[in-house]
Tab-separated table of C-alpha atoms (C1' of nucleotides) in Angstrom:
chain	number	residue	atom	x	y	z
A	26	MET	CA	2.432	-24.108	-24.674
A	27	ASN	CA	5.499	-21.731	-24.338
A	28	GLN	CA	4.550	-18.628	-22.148
A	29	LYS	CA	4.406	-14.804	-24.585
A	30	VAL	CA	6.158	-12.384	-23.993
A	31	LEU	CA	5.443	-8.917	-25.260
A	32	VAL	CA	8.345	-6.508	-25.819
A	33	VAL	CA	7.391	-2.722	-26.321
A	34	ASP	CA	9.838	-0.271	-27.728
A	35	ASP	CA	10.235	1.990	-30.638
A	36	GLU	CA	13.478	1.282	-31.985
A	37	ASN	CA	12.559	-2.234	-33.870
A	38	ASN	CA	16.171	-3.289	-33.390
A	39	ILE	CA	16.120	-3.595	-29.724
A	40	CYS	CA	12.623	-5.287	-29.832
A	41	GLU	CA	14.897	-7.689	-32.444
A	42	LEU	CA	18.134	-8.326	-29.972
A	43	LEU	CA	15.649	-9.247	-27.327
A	44	ARG	CA	13.512	-11.373	-29.391
A	45	LEU	CA	17.124	-13.056	-30.081
A	46	TYR	CA	17.747	-13.730	-26.067
A	47	LEU	CA	14.190	-14.450	-25.336
A	48	GLU	CA	13.672	-16.890	-28.107
A	49	LYS	CA	16.985	-18.476	-27.340
A	50	GLU	CA	14.946	-19.322	-23.629
A	51	ASN	CA	11.501	-20.637	-25.628
A	52	TYR	CA	9.582	-18.018	-25.023
A	53	GLU	CA	6.920	-16.630	-27.553
A	54	VAL	CA	8.095	-13.155	-28.422
A	55	LEU	CA	5.978	-10.432	-29.177
A	56	ILE	CA	6.323	-6.891	-30.455
A	57	ALA	CA	4.755	-3.679	-30.527
A	58	ASN	CA	6.446	-0.569	-31.511
A	59	ASP	CA	4.165	2.172	-29.361
A	60	GLY	CA	1.841	2.505	-26.552
A	61	ASP	CA	-1.813	1.902	-27.404
A	62	GLN	CA	-0.277	-1.017	-29.999
A	63	ALA	CA	0.853	-2.802	-26.954
A	64	LEU	CA	-2.575	-2.004	-24.748
A	65	GLN	CA	-3.980	-3.622	-28.035
A	66	MET	CA	-1.715	-6.603	-27.807
A	67	VAL	CA	-2.471	-7.190	-24.140
A	68	ARG	CA	-6.369	-7.543	-24.606
A	69	GLU	CA	-5.458	-9.618	-27.733
A	70	TYR	CA	-2.927	-12.155	-26.316
A	71	ASP	CA	-2.919	-12.014	-23.000
A	72	PRO	CA	1.049	-12.391	-22.431
A	73	ALA	CA	2.560	-13.863	-19.441
A	74	LEU	CA	4.890	-10.612	-19.044
A	75	ILE	CA	5.717	-7.227	-20.662
A	76	LEU	CA	8.845	-5.757	-21.462
A	77	LEU	CA	8.335	-2.218	-21.894
A	78	ASP	CA	10.140	0.978	-23.063
A	79	ILE	CA	9.748	4.478	-21.726
A	80	MET	CA	11.070	6.403	-23.489
A	81	MET	CA	8.559	6.201	-26.361
A	82	PRO	CA	6.958	9.031	-28.751
A	83	HIS	CA	3.053	9.718	-27.923
A	84	LYS	CA	2.486	7.489	-25.130
A	85	ASP	CA	5.414	6.817	-22.579
A	86	GLY	CA	6.094	3.884	-21.254
A	87	TRP	CA	4.630	5.619	-17.611
A	88	GLU	CA	1.541	6.222	-19.060
A	89	THR	CA	1.288	2.753	-21.058
A	90	VAL	CA	1.433	1.134	-17.635
A	91	ARG	CA	-1.207	3.566	-16.075
A	92	GLU	CA	-3.843	2.666	-18.868
A	93	LEU	CA	-2.414	-1.139	-18.337
A	94	ARG	CA	-3.128	-1.436	-14.804
A	95	THR	CA	-6.963	-0.174	-15.173
A	96	PHE	CA	-7.333	-3.410	-16.778
A	97	SER	CA	-4.455	-5.931	-16.443
A	98	ALA	CA	-2.285	-7.194	-13.485
A	99	THR	CA	0.138	-8.502	-15.920
A	100	PRO	CA	3.886	-7.687	-14.644
A	101	VAL	CA	5.544	-5.125	-16.600
A	102	ILE	CA	9.705	-4.966	-16.804
A	103	MET	CA	10.591	-1.341	-17.667
A	104	LEU	CA	13.421	-0.932	-19.954
A	105	SER	CA	15.584	2.561	-19.854
A	106	ALA	CA	18.404	4.271	-21.006
A	107	ARG	CA	20.996	4.666	-18.473
A	108	GLY	CA	20.881	7.687	-16.246
A	109	GLU	CA	16.743	7.834	-16.835
A	110	THR	CA	16.925	7.738	-12.644
A	111	PHE	CA	13.936	9.442	-12.171
A	112	ASP	CA	11.764	7.216	-15.317
A	113	ARG	CA	12.806	4.271	-13.374
A	114	ILE	CA	11.936	4.836	-10.161
A	115	MET	CA	8.756	6.415	-11.202
A	116	GLY	CA	7.445	3.474	-13.596
A	117	LEU	CA	8.192	1.288	-10.082
A	118	ASP	CA	5.777	3.537	-8.440
A	119	LEU	CA	3.084	3.548	-11.197
A	120	GLY	CA	3.120	-0.260	-11.383
A	121	ALA	CA	6.013	-2.034	-12.993
A	122	ASP	CA	7.657	-4.718	-11.251
A	123	ASP	CA	11.274	-4.218	-12.328
A	124	TYR	CA	13.258	-2.197	-14.442
A	125	VAL	CA	16.634	-3.023	-17.029
A	126	ALA	CA	18.990	-0.056	-18.065
A	127	LYS	CA	20.388	-0.102	-21.467
A	128	PRO	CA	22.288	-1.302	-22.853
A	129	PHE	CA	21.198	-4.517	-21.946
A	130	ASP	CA	22.975	-7.582	-20.920
A	131	ALA	CA	21.200	-10.841	-22.146
A	132	LYS	CA	22.261	-12.453	-19.186
A	133	GLU	CA	20.633	-10.407	-17.236
A	134	VAL	CA	17.458	-9.569	-18.983
A	135	ILE	CA	16.635	-13.399	-19.159
A	136	ALA	CA	17.502	-13.231	-15.378
A	137	ARG	CA	15.002	-10.649	-14.461
A	138	VAL	CA	12.589	-11.662	-16.947
A	139	LYS	CA	12.896	-14.767	-15.439
A	140	ALA	CA	13.028	-14.184	-11.270
A	141	VAL	CA	9.568	-11.948	-12.210
A	142	LEU	CA	8.166	-14.336	-13.614
A	143	ARG	CA	8.320	-16.686	-10.543
A	144	ARG	CA	7.692	-14.378	-8.893
A	145	THR	CA	4.367	-13.744	-10.150
A	146	ALA	CA	3.956	-17.446	-11.184
A	147	THR	CA	0.209	-18.505	-10.549
A	148	ASP	CA	-0.144	-22.041	-9.672
A	149	ASP	CA	-2.167	-22.879	-12.100
A	150	THR	CA	-3.844	-26.677	-11.105
A	151	GLY	CA	-3.032	-25.662	-7.208
A	152	GLU	CA	-2.906	-29.715	-7.035
A	153	VAL	CA	0.637	-31.661	-6.555
A	154	ASN	CA	0.226	-35.653	-7.433
A	155	TYR	CA	2.517	-38.459	-6.534
A	156	ASP	CA	2.240	-42.132	-6.534
A	157	ASN	CA	-0.259	-42.252	-3.911
A	158	LEU	CA	-0.754	-39.605	-3.139
A	159	SER	CA	-2.765	-36.192	-4.316
A	160	VAL	CA	-2.323	-32.840	-2.501
A	161	ASN	CA	-4.882	-29.783	-3.200
A	162	ILE	CA	-5.001	-26.630	-1.789
A	163	VAL	CA	-7.686	-25.025	-4.020
A	164	ARG	CA	-10.113	-28.022	-2.700
A	165	TYR	CA	-8.581	-28.390	0.668
A	166	ASP	CA	-8.700	-31.765	0.280
A	167	LEU	CA	-5.597	-34.797	0.698
A	168	LYS	CA	-6.068	-38.082	-0.860
A	169	VAL	CA	-3.700	-41.092	0.113
A	170	MET	CA	-3.670	-43.935	-1.047
A	171	GLY	CA	-7.572	-42.936	-3.143
A	172	THR	CA	-8.566	-41.934	-0.027
A	173	LYS	CA	-9.332	-38.914	0.926
A	174	LEU	CA	-8.478	-37.579	3.867
A	175	ASP	CA	-9.574	-34.517	6.583
A	176	THR	CA	-6.894	-32.582	7.462
A	177	PRO	CA	-6.713	-29.107	8.959
A	178	PRO	CA	-5.507	-26.976	6.924
A	179	LYS	CA	-2.205	-25.916	8.406
A	180	GLU	CA	-1.301	-29.461	8.012
A	181	LEU	CA	-2.255	-29.353	4.047
A	182	GLU	CA	-0.405	-26.222	3.761
A	183	LEU	CA	2.841	-27.218	4.851
A	184	LEU	CA	2.582	-30.422	3.177
A	185	TYR	CA	1.320	-28.791	-0.329
A	186	HIS	CA	4.116	-26.390	0.527
A	187	LEU	CA	6.651	-29.242	0.679
A	188	ALA	CA	5.423	-31.384	-1.769
A	189	LYS	CA	5.284	-28.124	-4.416
A	190	ASN	CA	8.988	-28.825	-4.028
A	191	PRO	CA	10.459	-31.783	-3.895
A	192	ASN	CA	13.815	-32.322	-2.721
A	193	ARG	CA	14.559	-29.032	-0.935
A	194	VAL	CA	15.428	-28.555	2.263
A	195	TYR	CA	13.060	-26.043	4.389
A	196	THR	CA	14.712	-24.696	7.676
A	197	ARG	CA	11.742	-24.701	10.169
A	198	ASP	CA	12.313	-20.842	9.942
A	199	GLN	CA	11.488	-20.958	6.374
A	200	LEU	CA	8.574	-22.609	6.551
A	201	LEU	CA	7.200	-20.735	9.255
A	202	ASP	CA	7.651	-18.046	7.073
A	203	GLU	CA	6.026	-19.602	3.460
A	204	VAL	CA	3.624	-21.620	5.402
A	205	TRP	CA	2.773	-19.568	8.280
A	206	GLY	CA	3.850	-16.017	7.042
A	207	PHE	CA	6.401	-14.020	7.650
A	208	GLU	CA	4.785	-11.318	10.555
A	209	TYR	CA	4.388	-15.043	12.041
A	210	PHE	CA	6.862	-15.221	15.262
A	211	GLY	CA	6.061	-18.786	16.991
A	212	ASP	CA	8.248	-21.044	18.021
A	213	SER	CA	9.762	-23.863	15.316
A	214	ARG	CA	9.486	-26.838	17.266
A	215	THR	CA	5.355	-25.985	15.553
A	216	VAL	CA	6.594	-27.023	12.242
A	217	ASP	CA	7.714	-30.554	13.980
A	218	VAL	CA	4.923	-31.222	15.466
A	219	HIS	CA	2.806	-30.698	12.158
A	220	ILE	CA	5.092	-32.967	10.420
A	221	LYS	CA	4.530	-35.728	12.540
A	222	ARG	CA	0.555	-35.186	12.183
A	223	LEU	CA	1.596	-35.796	8.676
A	224	ARG	CA	3.239	-38.546	8.635
A	225	GLU	CA	1.014	-39.906	10.966
A	226	LYS	CA	-1.426	-39.677	8.041
A	227	LEU	CA	1.301	-40.661	5.467
A	228	GLU	CA	2.106	-43.503	7.102
A	229	GLY	CA	3.174	-46.517	4.778
A	230	ALA	CA	1.361	-44.683	1.629
A	231	SER	CA	4.777	-44.666	-0.698
A	232	ASP	CA	8.001	-46.015	-1.038
A	233	LYS	CA	8.509	-43.336	-3.612
A	234	TRP	CA	8.619	-40.464	-1.496
A	235	GLU	CA	8.764	-39.389	2.175
A	236	LEU	CA	8.805	-36.411	4.331
A	237	LYS	CA	12.404	-36.631	5.486
A	238	THR	CA	14.334	-35.102	8.698
A	239	VAL	CA	17.292	-33.156	7.244
A	240	TRP	CA	19.406	-33.238	10.761
A	241	GLY	CA	20.385	-30.147	11.966
A	242	VAL	CA	18.468	-28.350	8.607
A	243	GLY	CA	14.770	-29.382	8.276
A	244	TYR	CA	12.521	-31.455	6.475
A	245	LYS	CA	12.193	-32.033	2.895
A	246	PHE	CA	9.744	-33.997	0.378
A	247	GLU	CA	12.289	-36.357	-0.890
A	248	LEU	CA	11.325	-38.407	-4.008
A	249	LYS	CA	13.496	-41.373	-4.188
B	2	MET	CA	27.526	-18.689	8.843
B	3	ASN	CA	24.531	-16.029	8.854
B	4	GLN	CA	24.840	-12.982	6.847
B	5	LYS	CA	25.618	-9.880	8.401
B	6	VAL	CA	23.172	-7.082	8.041
B	7	LEU	CA	24.104	-3.393	9.070
B	8	VAL	CA	20.897	-0.762	9.571
B	9	VAL	CA	21.990	2.615	10.276
B	10	ASP	CA	19.402	4.672	11.322
B	11	ASP	CA	19.443	8.008	13.711
B	12	GLU	CA	15.901	6.712	15.770
B	13	ASN	CA	17.295	3.669	17.447
B	14	ASN	CA	13.545	2.035	17.934
B	15	ILE	CA	13.731	1.990	13.953
B	16	CYS	CA	16.726	0.184	14.472
B	17	GLU	CA	15.077	-2.113	16.937
B	18	LEU	CA	12.664	-2.814	14.738
B	19	LEU	CA	14.585	-4.136	12.260
B	20	ARG	CA	16.498	-5.910	14.228
B	21	LEU	CA	13.445	-7.676	14.708
B	22	TYR	CA	12.507	-8.258	11.128
B	23	LEU	CA	16.007	-9.649	10.561
B	24	GLU	CA	17.066	-11.728	13.554
B	25	LYS	CA	13.600	-13.714	12.958
B	26	GLU	CA	15.509	-14.197	9.037
B	27	ASN	CA	18.902	-15.567	11.229
B	28	TYR	CA	20.680	-12.445	10.011
B	29	GLU	CA	22.822	-11.446	12.043
B	30	VAL	CA	22.185	-7.556	12.839
B	31	LEU	CA	24.772	-4.750	13.379
B	32	ILE	CA	23.369	-1.067	14.350
B	33	ALA	CA	24.882	2.229	13.669
B	34	ASN	CA	23.365	5.576	14.194
B	35	ASP	CA	25.281	7.766	11.800
B	36	GLY	CA	27.251	7.882	8.758
B	37	ASP	CA	30.589	7.735	10.169
B	38	GLN	CA	29.723	4.563	12.440
B	39	ALA	CA	28.728	3.051	9.842
B	40	LEU	CA	31.326	3.251	7.672
B	41	GLN	CA	33.570	2.252	9.781
B	42	MET	CA	31.459	-0.708	10.866
B	43	VAL	CA	31.828	-1.556	7.614
B	44	ARG	CA	35.546	-1.461	7.463
B	45	GLU	CA	35.593	-3.731	10.668
B	46	TYR	CA	32.720	-6.222	9.614
B	47	ASP	CA	31.847	-6.308	6.306
B	48	PRO	CA	28.029	-6.756	5.831
B	49	ALA	CA	26.614	-8.259	3.245
B	50	LEU	CA	24.322	-5.382	3.526
B	51	ILE	CA	23.418	-2.193	4.199
B	52	LEU	CA	19.884	-0.289	5.263
B	53	LEU	CA	20.795	3.146	5.571
B	54	ASP	CA	18.563	5.957	6.463
B	55	ILE	CA	18.738	8.654	4.073
B	56	MET	CA	17.846	11.970	7.078
B	57	MET	CA	20.483	11.272	9.831
B	58	PRO	CA	22.002	14.192	11.441
B	59	HIS	CA	25.732	15.293	10.459
B	60	LYS	CA	26.181	12.906	7.647
B	61	ASP	CA	23.327	12.109	5.773
B	62	GLY	CA	22.344	9.129	3.623
B	63	TRP	CA	23.481	10.446	0.456
B	64	GLU	CA	26.794	11.274	1.571
B	65	THR	CA	27.327	8.383	2.917
B	66	VAL	CA	26.825	6.133	0.379
B	67	ARG	CA	29.020	7.932	-1.582
B	68	GLU	CA	31.818	7.749	0.533
B	69	LEU	CA	31.149	3.984	1.129
B	70	ARG	CA	31.715	3.374	-2.862
B	71	THR	CA	35.241	4.866	-2.367
B	72	PHE	CA	36.154	1.578	-0.505
B	73	SER	CA	33.138	-1.066	-0.419
B	74	ALA	CA	31.025	-2.103	-3.221
B	75	THR	CA	28.599	-3.312	-0.462
B	76	PRO	CA	24.208	-3.252	-1.091
B	77	VAL	CA	22.492	-0.667	0.268
B	78	ILE	CA	19.302	-0.535	0.259
B	79	MET	CA	17.750	3.562	1.304
B	80	LEU	CA	15.085	3.929	4.102
B	81	SER	CA	13.029	6.729	3.363
B	82	ALA	CA	10.335	8.283	5.058
B	83	ARG	CA	7.194	8.232	2.533
B	84	GLY	CA	7.188	11.081	-0.112
B	85	GLU	CA	10.967	11.745	-0.352
B	86	THR	CA	10.764	11.228	-3.713
B	87	PHE	CA	13.734	12.894	-5.073
B	88	ASP	CA	16.046	11.900	-1.949
B	89	ARG	CA	15.091	8.293	-2.837
B	90	ILE	CA	16.124	8.453	-6.548
B	91	MET	CA	19.450	10.504	-5.556
B	92	GLY	CA	19.850	7.332	-3.125
B	93	LEU	CA	19.744	5.288	-6.279
B	94	ASP	CA	21.948	7.561	-8.750
B	95	LEU	CA	24.400	7.908	-5.813
B	96	GLY	CA	24.798	3.697	-5.815
B	97	ALA	CA	22.163	2.333	-3.533
B	98	ASP	CA	20.410	-0.665	-5.275
B	99	ASP	CA	16.873	-0.536	-3.745
B	100	TYR	CA	14.676	1.407	-1.143
B	101	VAL	CA	12.050	0.863	1.276
B	102	ALA	CA	9.806	3.838	2.262
B	103	LYS	CA	8.805	4.371	6.228
B	104	PRO	CA	6.326	2.920	7.567
B	105	PHE	CA	7.735	-0.657	7.207
B	106	ASP	CA	6.337	-3.346	6.325
B	107	ALA	CA	7.712	-6.593	7.605
B	108	LYS	CA	7.244	-9.081	4.486
B	109	GLU	CA	8.274	-6.530	1.994
B	110	VAL	CA	11.678	-5.142	4.220
B	111	ILE	CA	12.460	-8.647	4.087
B	112	ALA	CA	11.145	-9.464	0.357
B	113	ARG	CA	13.548	-7.038	-0.724
B	114	VAL	CA	16.566	-7.810	1.334
B	115	LYS	CA	16.530	-11.146	0.105
B	116	ALA	CA	16.063	-9.925	-3.406
B	117	VAL	CA	18.774	-8.035	-3.086
B	118	LEU	CA	21.243	-10.082	-1.370
B	119	ARG	CA	20.036	-12.990	-4.322
B	120	ARG	CA	20.599	-11.191	-6.907
B	121	THR	CA	24.284	-10.057	-5.763
B	122	ALA	CA	24.794	-13.410	-4.468
B	123	THR	CA	27.521	-15.150	-6.869
B	124	ASP	CA	26.476	-19.333	-6.136
B	125	ASP	CA	22.847	-19.791	-7.493
B	126	THR	CA	22.657	-23.728	-7.769
B	127	GLY	CA	24.265	-24.929	-4.547
B	128	GLU	CA	25.518	-27.523	-5.876
B	129	VAL	CA	29.220	-29.109	-7.051
B	130	ASN	CA	30.329	-31.913	-9.237
B	131	TYR	CA	32.956	-33.453	-9.927
B	132	ASP	CA	33.909	-37.033	-11.309
B	133	ASN	CA	31.887	-39.462	-9.040
B	134	LEU	CA	31.012	-36.872	-6.701
B	135	SER	CA	27.826	-34.780	-6.082
B	136	VAL	CA	27.474	-32.115	-3.652
B	137	ASN	CA	23.817	-30.098	-2.929
B	138	ILE	CA	23.965	-27.675	-0.408
B	139	VAL	CA	20.252	-27.091	-1.128
B	140	ARG	CA	18.966	-30.846	-0.642
B	141	TYR	CA	21.351	-31.556	1.698
B	142	ASP	CA	22.354	-34.672	0.463
B	143	LEU	CA	26.384	-36.511	-1.161
B	144	LYS	CA	26.089	-38.864	-3.717
B	145	VAL	CA	29.034	-40.941	-4.146
B	146	MET	CA	29.642	-42.865	-6.994
B	147	GLY	CA	25.530	-42.369	-7.530
B	148	THR	CA	24.676	-43.435	-4.103
B	149	LYS	CA	23.425	-40.941	-1.354
B	150	LEU	CA	24.984	-41.120	1.681
B	151	ASP	CA	23.319	-39.761	4.835
B	152	THR	CA	25.994	-36.562	5.758
B	153	PRO	CA	25.847	-35.054	9.016
B	154	PRO	CA	25.453	-31.120	8.328
B	155	LYS	CA	28.164	-29.912	9.187
B	156	GLU	CA	30.347	-32.765	7.084
B	157	LEU	CA	28.342	-31.219	3.717
B	158	GLU	CA	28.734	-28.304	4.441
B	159	LEU	CA	33.308	-28.916	5.063
B	160	LEU	CA	33.074	-30.792	2.054
B	161	TYR	CA	30.870	-28.481	0.010
B	162	HIS	CA	33.242	-25.174	1.547
B	163	LEU	CA	36.051	-27.239	-0.052
B	164	ALA	CA	34.650	-28.513	-3.284
B	165	LYS	CA	33.088	-25.168	-4.176
B	166	ASN	CA	36.987	-23.883	-4.397
B	167	PRO	CA	39.151	-26.730	-5.810
B	168	ASN	CA	43.059	-26.300	-5.401
B	169	ARG	CA	42.892	-23.701	-2.656
B	170	VAL	CA	44.220	-24.343	0.592
B	171	TYR	CA	42.604	-23.605	3.802
B	172	THR	CA	44.257	-23.560	7.421
B	173	ARG	CA	42.093	-24.766	9.629
B	174	ASP	CA	41.495	-21.612	11.468
B	175	GLN	CA	39.817	-20.314	8.293
B	176	LEU	CA	37.439	-23.441	8.316
B	177	LEU	CA	36.491	-22.864	11.419
B	178	ASP	CA	35.642	-19.388	10.769
B	179	GLU	CA	34.432	-19.760	7.104
B	180	VAL	CA	32.048	-23.276	8.364
B	181	TRP	CA	31.659	-23.566	11.805
B	182	GLY	CA	31.169	-19.403	12.068
B	183	PHE	CA	33.624	-16.389	13.224
B	184	GLU	CA	31.868	-16.482	16.648
B	185	TYR	CA	32.869	-20.547	17.495
B	186	PHE	CA	36.041	-20.785	19.445
B	187	GLY	CA	36.725	-24.375	19.149
B	188	ASP	CA	39.930	-26.643	19.170
B	189	SER	CA	41.528	-26.220	15.418
B	190	ARG	CA	42.101	-30.516	16.035
B	191	THR	CA	38.126	-30.759	15.128
B	192	VAL	CA	38.751	-30.141	11.840
B	193	ASP	CA	40.694	-33.139	11.338
B	194	VAL	CA	37.773	-35.368	13.006
B	195	HIS	CA	35.734	-34.068	10.164
B	196	ILE	CA	37.895	-34.326	7.364
B	197	LYS	CA	38.573	-38.044	8.583
B	198	ARG	CA	35.169	-39.391	8.603
B	199	LEU	CA	34.470	-37.651	5.100
B	200	ARG	CA	37.332	-39.257	3.622
B	201	GLU	CA	36.127	-42.338	5.274
B	202	LYS	CA	32.682	-41.834	3.046
B	203	LEU	CA	34.920	-40.761	-0.137
B	204	GLU	CA	37.192	-43.400	0.336
B	205	GLY	CA	37.774	-44.896	-3.515
B	206	ALA	CA	34.982	-43.142	-5.229
B	207	SER	CA	37.434	-40.928	-7.401
B	208	ASP	CA	41.054	-40.752	-8.883
B	209	LYS	CA	40.876	-37.651	-10.062
B	210	TRP	CA	40.092	-35.177	-7.052
B	211	GLU	CA	41.501	-35.815	-3.102
B	212	LEU	CA	40.736	-34.242	-0.078
B	213	LYS	CA	44.644	-33.643	0.761
B	214	THR	CA	46.240	-32.707	3.518
B	215	VAL	CA	49.799	-30.112	3.436
B	216	TRP	CA	51.139	-30.473	5.738
B	217	GLY	CA	51.956	-27.497	8.286
B	218	VAL	CA	49.002	-25.426	6.343
B	219	GLY	CA	45.773	-27.574	6.273
B	220	TYR	CA	43.378	-28.801	3.645
B	221	LYS	CA	42.176	-28.838	0.419
B	222	PHE	CA	39.985	-30.147	-2.155
B	223	GLU	CA	42.099	-31.277	-5.163
B	224	LEU	CA	41.527	-31.788	-9.075
B	225	LYS	CA	44.241	-34.210	-10.196
C	29	DC	C1'	68.537	-42.152	12.268
C	30	DA	C1'	66.722	-39.689	16.252
C	31	DT	C1'	63.873	-35.860	17.143
C	32	DT	C1'	60.553	-32.732	16.862
C	33	DT	C1'	56.659	-31.149	14.879
C	34	DA	C1'	51.877	-32.272	12.359
C	35	DT	C1'	48.324	-35.041	11.308
C	36	DA	C1'	45.421	-39.353	11.834
C	37	DT	C1'	42.704	-41.963	14.261
C	38	DG	C1'	39.975	-44.582	17.631
C	39	DA	C1'	37.100	-44.197	22.252
C	40	DT	C1'	34.606	-41.093	24.759
C	41	DA	C1'	32.480	-37.568	26.868
C	42	DT	C1'	29.454	-33.659	25.621
C	43	DT	C1'	26.280	-31.304	23.167
C	44	DT	C1'	22.340	-30.767	20.121
C	45	DT	C1'	18.682	-31.282	17.980
C	46	DG	C1'	14.164	-34.213	17.354
C	47	DA	C1'	10.216	-37.371	18.135
C	48	DT	C1'	6.445	-37.705	20.685
C	49	DA	C1'	2.932	-37.031	24.257
C	50	DA	C1'	0.202	-34.209	27.459
C	51	DC	C1'	-1.754	-30.020	27.920
C	52	DA	C1'	-2.953	-25.199	26.949
C	53	DA	C1'	-4.479	-21.798	24.173
C	54	DT	C1'	-7.208	-20.258	20.322
C	55	DA	C1'	-10.521	-20.685	16.601
C	56	DC	C1'	-14.561	-22.287	14.744
C	57	DA	C1'	-19.755	-24.277	14.614
C	58	DG	C1'	-23.823	-24.950	15.819
D	23	DC	C1'	-22.060	-19.379	24.779
D	24	DT	C1'	-20.560	-24.016	24.206
D	25	DG	C1'	-18.515	-27.919	22.846
D	26	DT	C1'	-14.994	-29.197	19.476
D	27	DA	C1'	-11.507	-29.233	15.980
D	28	DT	C1'	-7.574	-27.355	14.996
D	29	DT	C1'	-3.497	-25.098	16.383
D	30	DG	C1'	0.459	-23.991	19.377
D	31	DT	C1'	3.397	-25.068	23.479
D	32	DT	C1'	6.036	-27.317	26.894
D	33	DA	C1'	8.815	-31.066	28.951
D	34	DT	C1'	10.688	-34.893	28.608
D	35	DC	C1'	13.144	-38.784	26.719
D	36	DA	C1'	16.254	-40.588	22.963
D	37	DA	C1'	18.603	-40.241	18.999
D	38	DA	C1'	22.207	-38.384	16.468
D	39	DA	C1'	26.245	-34.937	16.033
D	40	DT	C1'	29.930	-33.088	17.029
D	41	DA	C1'	34.107	-32.314	20.420
D	42	DT	C1'	37.895	-33.703	23.222
D	43	DC	C1'	41.412	-36.273	24.721
D	44	DA	C1'	44.944	-39.609	24.338
D	45	DT	C1'	47.690	-41.897	21.305
D	46	DA	C1'	49.349	-44.071	16.679
D	47	DT	C1'	51.510	-42.617	13.092
D	48	DA	C1'	53.797	-39.314	9.391
D	49	DA	C1'	56.330	-36.438	8.196
D	50	DA	C1'	59.890	-33.042	8.151
D	51	DT	C1'	64.885	-31.428	9.583
D	52	DG	C1'	69.238	-31.834	10.630
DNA sequence: CATTTATATGATATTTTGATAACAATACAG
DNA sequence: CTGTATTGTTATCAAAATATCATATAAATG
């Protein structure tokens, strides 16, 4: 099902403009005209994202985010009139994820919505499945040709990461950042060794995919 | 080629800390210790991003951004001591793109650097497509007439670069700078050889485009 | 058409990169 | 605290990519 986006603004034509943009991208759009209504709708519909105007009567955007954060981590993009610099910053300080300045540029709004959703995307299943392969990062197990294989955590995380984004090449440094973490300062050969150990486990499992070396660049999980 | 990041701070240990983080991510790091030096380095090296401290003697961060904006649109992330709220806001008003509060968290700095560079990046897809040709720099693969061809990195990068800007002529020196990298000092005949190898792979693929020699000048990817 | 200049090409040398094995360090469980 | 599993490091070798050079070919020039 499509993701729900809650738009909160006291000016209805702004809501409708955003609805237009968002529905074109296949989001399901909910609308609220003030902070209290917004909070109620969050409880009721649990949207994936909130677009929240700052300047509203009664309860403004800051106040709304502050209350929201007492019971929900739903990502918020603040909508601010041009020049409302102070508002923008305060909004971010108070727990918003991004901001867009009015007047809107359709492309920019959509880009930011997508970026925030991508960033906050919760990996639903924690599992990737391909021919003869199943990697589950929640249960920490690996099945190759139906057989469960004992796999050390780092190997599993590495495989999961690569398989989650098939065909995309990762440099060793990127993998160190994304699997080992930014603060890890080790040697990039480490990745080679883990790849090698994974390959031993995966050998001959399928001809539909492969842990492939991209010479001079890095590794990828290639689907054929 | 790696992107250049200019770090501007009067405290050298802060510069060095940032250098550490950034170099690990393969950015080329330039350092300036005051605003004037920074502006000069921007003119000389044209960095992709500037990390700019606000509190500096002589010319502070605000003043520096203001001057910078008279001749350059290079994105700027302001560095501010915790609690310098007013400073932060003024910085953004004056044309900065984001801010990071001291003390730094490696993860946060890198995330913001990448976010700003992504936001200001022009090429999103990493792919160019023409008749019977597809070059993808994210997957690092080359498809000619539907067939995937194994291609060494330099060849792929060269083709991508040329094909990304069709019909534009590049001299060998330009290609060496832009594909091999600024610090590369090799023989320009090297380009010829790579062009030759690419032509072997691309031979007879299409009559809609061509890797063309421009006599006495260089090469171009010509669309007909 | 001869001459000069630029480019293409093939062969070879050099450099870079990757796989692997052996070992060291570390984390972890009992 | 000890033994075991995991993770990380290093050295070596092999493979691939790249650079260089010599020579052939082609284009421009007068």
